[in-house]
Short mmCIF file of C-alpha atoms in Angstrom, two decimals:
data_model
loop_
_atom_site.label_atom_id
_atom_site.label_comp_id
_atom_site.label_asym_id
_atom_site.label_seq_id
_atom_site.Cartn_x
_atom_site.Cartn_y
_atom_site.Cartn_z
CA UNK A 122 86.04 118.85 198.84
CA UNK A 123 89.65 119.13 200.35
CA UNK A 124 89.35 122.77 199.92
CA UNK A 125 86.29 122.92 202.34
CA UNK A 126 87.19 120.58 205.02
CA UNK A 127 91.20 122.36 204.72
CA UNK A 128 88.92 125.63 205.10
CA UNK A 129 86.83 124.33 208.13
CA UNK A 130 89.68 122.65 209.90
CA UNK A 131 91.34 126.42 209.57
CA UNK A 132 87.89 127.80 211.20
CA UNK A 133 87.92 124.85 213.96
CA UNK A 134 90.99 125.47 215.37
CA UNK A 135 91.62 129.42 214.84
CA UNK A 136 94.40 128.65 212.78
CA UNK A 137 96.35 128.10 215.64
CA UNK A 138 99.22 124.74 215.79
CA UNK A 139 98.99 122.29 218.38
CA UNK A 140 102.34 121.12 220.32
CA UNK A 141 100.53 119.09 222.38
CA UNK A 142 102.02 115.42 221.60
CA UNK A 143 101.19 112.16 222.59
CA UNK A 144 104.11 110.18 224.96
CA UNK A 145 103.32 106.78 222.82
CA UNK A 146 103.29 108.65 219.30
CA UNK A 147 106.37 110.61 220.48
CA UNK A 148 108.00 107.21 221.15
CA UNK A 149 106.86 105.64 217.80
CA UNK A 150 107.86 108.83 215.66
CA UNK A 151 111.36 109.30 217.55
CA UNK A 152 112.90 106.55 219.39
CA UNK A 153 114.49 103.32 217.95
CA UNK A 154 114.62 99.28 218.56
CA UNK A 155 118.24 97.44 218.47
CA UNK A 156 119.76 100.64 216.07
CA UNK A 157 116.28 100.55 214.05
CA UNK A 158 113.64 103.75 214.39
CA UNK A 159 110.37 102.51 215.77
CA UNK A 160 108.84 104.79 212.64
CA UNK A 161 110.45 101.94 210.15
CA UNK A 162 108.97 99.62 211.92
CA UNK A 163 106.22 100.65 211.45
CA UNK A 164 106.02 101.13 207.95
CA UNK A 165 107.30 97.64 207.32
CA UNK A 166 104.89 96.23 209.39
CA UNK A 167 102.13 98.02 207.22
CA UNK A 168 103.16 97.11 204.02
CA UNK A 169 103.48 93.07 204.96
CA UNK A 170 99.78 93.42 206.17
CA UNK A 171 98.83 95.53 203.08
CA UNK A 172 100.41 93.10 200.51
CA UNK A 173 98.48 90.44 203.16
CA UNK A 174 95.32 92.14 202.47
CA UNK A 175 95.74 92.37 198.86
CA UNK A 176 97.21 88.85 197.64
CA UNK A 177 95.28 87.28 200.40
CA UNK A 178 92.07 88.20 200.96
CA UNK A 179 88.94 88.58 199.25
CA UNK A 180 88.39 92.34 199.93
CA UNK A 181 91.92 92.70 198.32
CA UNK A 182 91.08 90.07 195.31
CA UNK A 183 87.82 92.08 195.04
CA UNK A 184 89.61 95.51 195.03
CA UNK A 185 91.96 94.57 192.35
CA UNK A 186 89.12 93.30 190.03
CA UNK A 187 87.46 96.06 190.25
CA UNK A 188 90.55 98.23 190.01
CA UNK A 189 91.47 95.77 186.62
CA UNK A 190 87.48 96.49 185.07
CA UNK A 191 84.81 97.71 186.66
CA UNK A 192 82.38 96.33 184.20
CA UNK A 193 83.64 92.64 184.40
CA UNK A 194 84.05 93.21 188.66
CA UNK A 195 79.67 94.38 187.89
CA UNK A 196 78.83 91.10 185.85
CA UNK A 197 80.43 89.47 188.57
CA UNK A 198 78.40 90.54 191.17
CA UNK A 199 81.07 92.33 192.71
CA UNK A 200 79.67 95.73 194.35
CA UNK A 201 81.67 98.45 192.86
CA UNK A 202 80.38 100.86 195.12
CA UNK A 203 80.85 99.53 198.32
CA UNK A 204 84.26 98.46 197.12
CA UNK A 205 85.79 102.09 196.27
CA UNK A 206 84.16 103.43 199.00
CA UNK A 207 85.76 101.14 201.66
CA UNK A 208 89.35 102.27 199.47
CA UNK A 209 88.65 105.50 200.09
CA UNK A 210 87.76 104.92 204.14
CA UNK A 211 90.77 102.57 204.44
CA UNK A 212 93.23 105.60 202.74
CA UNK A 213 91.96 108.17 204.87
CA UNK A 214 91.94 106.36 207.95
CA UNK A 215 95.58 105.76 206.75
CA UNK A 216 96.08 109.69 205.85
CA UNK A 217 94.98 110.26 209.31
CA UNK A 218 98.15 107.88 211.12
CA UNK A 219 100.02 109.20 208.97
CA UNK A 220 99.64 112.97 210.10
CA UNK A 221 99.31 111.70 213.43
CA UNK A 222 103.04 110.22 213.27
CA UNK A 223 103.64 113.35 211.22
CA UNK A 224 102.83 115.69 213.41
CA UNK A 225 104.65 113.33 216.28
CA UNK A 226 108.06 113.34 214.51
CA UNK A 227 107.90 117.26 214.41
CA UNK A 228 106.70 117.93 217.31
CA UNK A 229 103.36 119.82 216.92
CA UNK A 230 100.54 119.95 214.30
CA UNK A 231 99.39 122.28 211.95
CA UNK A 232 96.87 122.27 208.89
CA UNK A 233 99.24 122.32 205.79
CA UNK A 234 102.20 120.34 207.30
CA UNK A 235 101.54 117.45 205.03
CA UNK A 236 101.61 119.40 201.95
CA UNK A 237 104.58 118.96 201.02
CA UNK A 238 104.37 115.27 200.31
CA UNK A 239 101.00 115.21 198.28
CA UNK A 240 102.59 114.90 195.42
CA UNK A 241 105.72 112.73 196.41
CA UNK A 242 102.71 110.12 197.42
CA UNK A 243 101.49 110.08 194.26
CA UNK A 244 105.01 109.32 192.70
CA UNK A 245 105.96 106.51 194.86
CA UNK A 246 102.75 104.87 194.06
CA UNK A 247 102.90 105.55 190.50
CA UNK A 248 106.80 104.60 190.16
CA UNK A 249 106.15 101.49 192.66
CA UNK A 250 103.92 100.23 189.45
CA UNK A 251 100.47 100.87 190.49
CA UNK A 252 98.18 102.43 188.18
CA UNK A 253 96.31 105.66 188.18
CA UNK A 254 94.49 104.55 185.45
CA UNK A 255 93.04 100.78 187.34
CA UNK A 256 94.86 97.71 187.96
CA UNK A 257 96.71 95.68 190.33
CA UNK A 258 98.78 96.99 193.13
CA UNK A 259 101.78 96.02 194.94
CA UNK A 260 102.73 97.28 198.45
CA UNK A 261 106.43 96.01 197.83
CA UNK A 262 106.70 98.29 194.90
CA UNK A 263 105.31 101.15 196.31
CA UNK A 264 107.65 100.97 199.28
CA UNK A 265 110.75 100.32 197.04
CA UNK A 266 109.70 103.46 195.21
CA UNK A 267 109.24 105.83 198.17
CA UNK A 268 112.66 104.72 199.22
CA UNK A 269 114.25 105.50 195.57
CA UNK A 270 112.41 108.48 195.74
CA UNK A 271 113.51 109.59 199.21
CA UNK A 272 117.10 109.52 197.58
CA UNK A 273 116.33 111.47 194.82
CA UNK A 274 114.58 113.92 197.12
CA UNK A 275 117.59 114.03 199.46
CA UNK A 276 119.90 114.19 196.16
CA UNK A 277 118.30 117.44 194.55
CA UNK A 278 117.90 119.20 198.18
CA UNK A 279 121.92 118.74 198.69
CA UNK A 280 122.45 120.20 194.73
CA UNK A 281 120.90 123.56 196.36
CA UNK A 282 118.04 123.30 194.18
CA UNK A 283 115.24 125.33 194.79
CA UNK A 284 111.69 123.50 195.94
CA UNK A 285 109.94 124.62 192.79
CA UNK A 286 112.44 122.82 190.61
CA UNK A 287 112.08 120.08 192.84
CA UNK A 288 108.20 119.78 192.22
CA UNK A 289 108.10 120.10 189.02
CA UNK A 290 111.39 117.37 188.22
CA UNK A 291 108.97 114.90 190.41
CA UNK A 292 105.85 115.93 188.54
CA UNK A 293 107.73 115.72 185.52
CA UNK A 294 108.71 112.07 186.30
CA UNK A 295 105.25 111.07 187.24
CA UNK A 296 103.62 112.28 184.17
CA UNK A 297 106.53 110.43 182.20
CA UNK A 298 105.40 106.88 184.21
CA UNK A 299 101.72 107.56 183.38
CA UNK A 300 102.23 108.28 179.99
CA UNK A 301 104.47 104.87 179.69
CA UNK A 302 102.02 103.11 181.71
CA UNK A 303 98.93 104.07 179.97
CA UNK A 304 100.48 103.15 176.48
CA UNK A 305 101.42 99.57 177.98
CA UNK A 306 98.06 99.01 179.16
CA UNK A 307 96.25 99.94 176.13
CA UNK A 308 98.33 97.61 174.03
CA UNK A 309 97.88 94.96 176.40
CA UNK A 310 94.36 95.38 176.30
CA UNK A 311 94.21 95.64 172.54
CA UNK A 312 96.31 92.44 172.25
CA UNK A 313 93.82 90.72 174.64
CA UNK A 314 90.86 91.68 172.23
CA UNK A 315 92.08 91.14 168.83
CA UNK A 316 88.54 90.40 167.33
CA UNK A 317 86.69 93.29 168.01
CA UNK A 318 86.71 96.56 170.14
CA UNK A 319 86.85 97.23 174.19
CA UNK A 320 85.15 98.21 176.90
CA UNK A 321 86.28 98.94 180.13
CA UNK A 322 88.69 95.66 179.16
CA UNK A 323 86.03 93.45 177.88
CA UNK A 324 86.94 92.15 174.49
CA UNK A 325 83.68 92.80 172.72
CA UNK A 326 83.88 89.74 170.21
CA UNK A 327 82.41 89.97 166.76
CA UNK A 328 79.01 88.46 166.35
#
């Protein structure tokens, strides 16, 4: 699916970047407040009302049920479907900003400018403790973890090293989080359900 809208974006716009930028996203992207850059700001200002949204209100009580089991979100009468779908609107309204301010900060657009951060998403998320797998999520954690990231990133780019060794030390550190991640959350759920077996983290008791 990415590769087909990436492709039809490339047909839309001839493959040729835009430098046409906004006055108020210029200001957000590049100016600061009292010694602070508006962009910061920003991002704080999204993760209090994401951590809002999730602690606070039932679409974010609802999302981490069903992100926790699916099958005990269903015999709740949650709507599963409805649920992921609205996560998946929500992150690419999100995606969207985010190029926006992207493409403000740089001064132009152009279809794979946000490439390079695809994966450095998925790390901060994964190292800020929220599961690939299904669980709870923090917004705190994520942000603490983009931040420890950005150093490492910043670290390993003033070491000389090349972009591909880059990559593949952040892939390398993701895959090492899942792996520990995955483990602790099947022996959680096994310790949950010591009578019989699981599914979807239901204990299954014996009859």
């Amino acid at each position: 699916t990415g590769y087909i809208l990436a492709t039809a974006t490339l047909l839309a716009n001839r493959a040729i970047p835009g430098f046409a930028v906004s006055p108020t996203l210029k200001y957000i992207a590049t100016s600061r407040i009292g010694g602070l850059p508006v962009m910061a700001l920003v991002v704080v200002a999204a993760v209090i009302l994401t951590a809002y949204i999730l602690r606070y209100t039932v679409y974010g009580r609802t999302l981490s049920a069903v992100g926790q089991s699916r099958a005990a979100a269903r015999l709740a009468g949650v709507k599963n479907g409805r649920v992921i779908a609205a996560a998946f609107i929500i992150s690419s309204v999100l995606a969207s900003v985010d190029g926006l301010l992207l493409g403000a900060y740089i001064g132009g657009a152009f279809l794979e400018m946000g490439q390079p951060y695809l994966l450095q998403s998925v790390a901060a998320v994964v190292l800020g403790g929220t599961l690939i797998f299904g669980g709870s999520a923090t917004a705190l954690g994520t942000l603490l973890a983009s931040i420890l990231l950005i150093l490492i990133v910043t670290t390993m780019q003033i070491m000389g090293l090349p972009p591909g060794t880059q990559d593949m030390i952040q892939g390398t550190v993701v895959i090492l989080v899942l792996a520990l991640a995955g483990r602790e959350a099947v022996t959680r759920t096994v310790r949950k359900a010591p009578e019989g077996k699981t599914e979807d983290g239901i204990a299954l008791k014996k009859s």
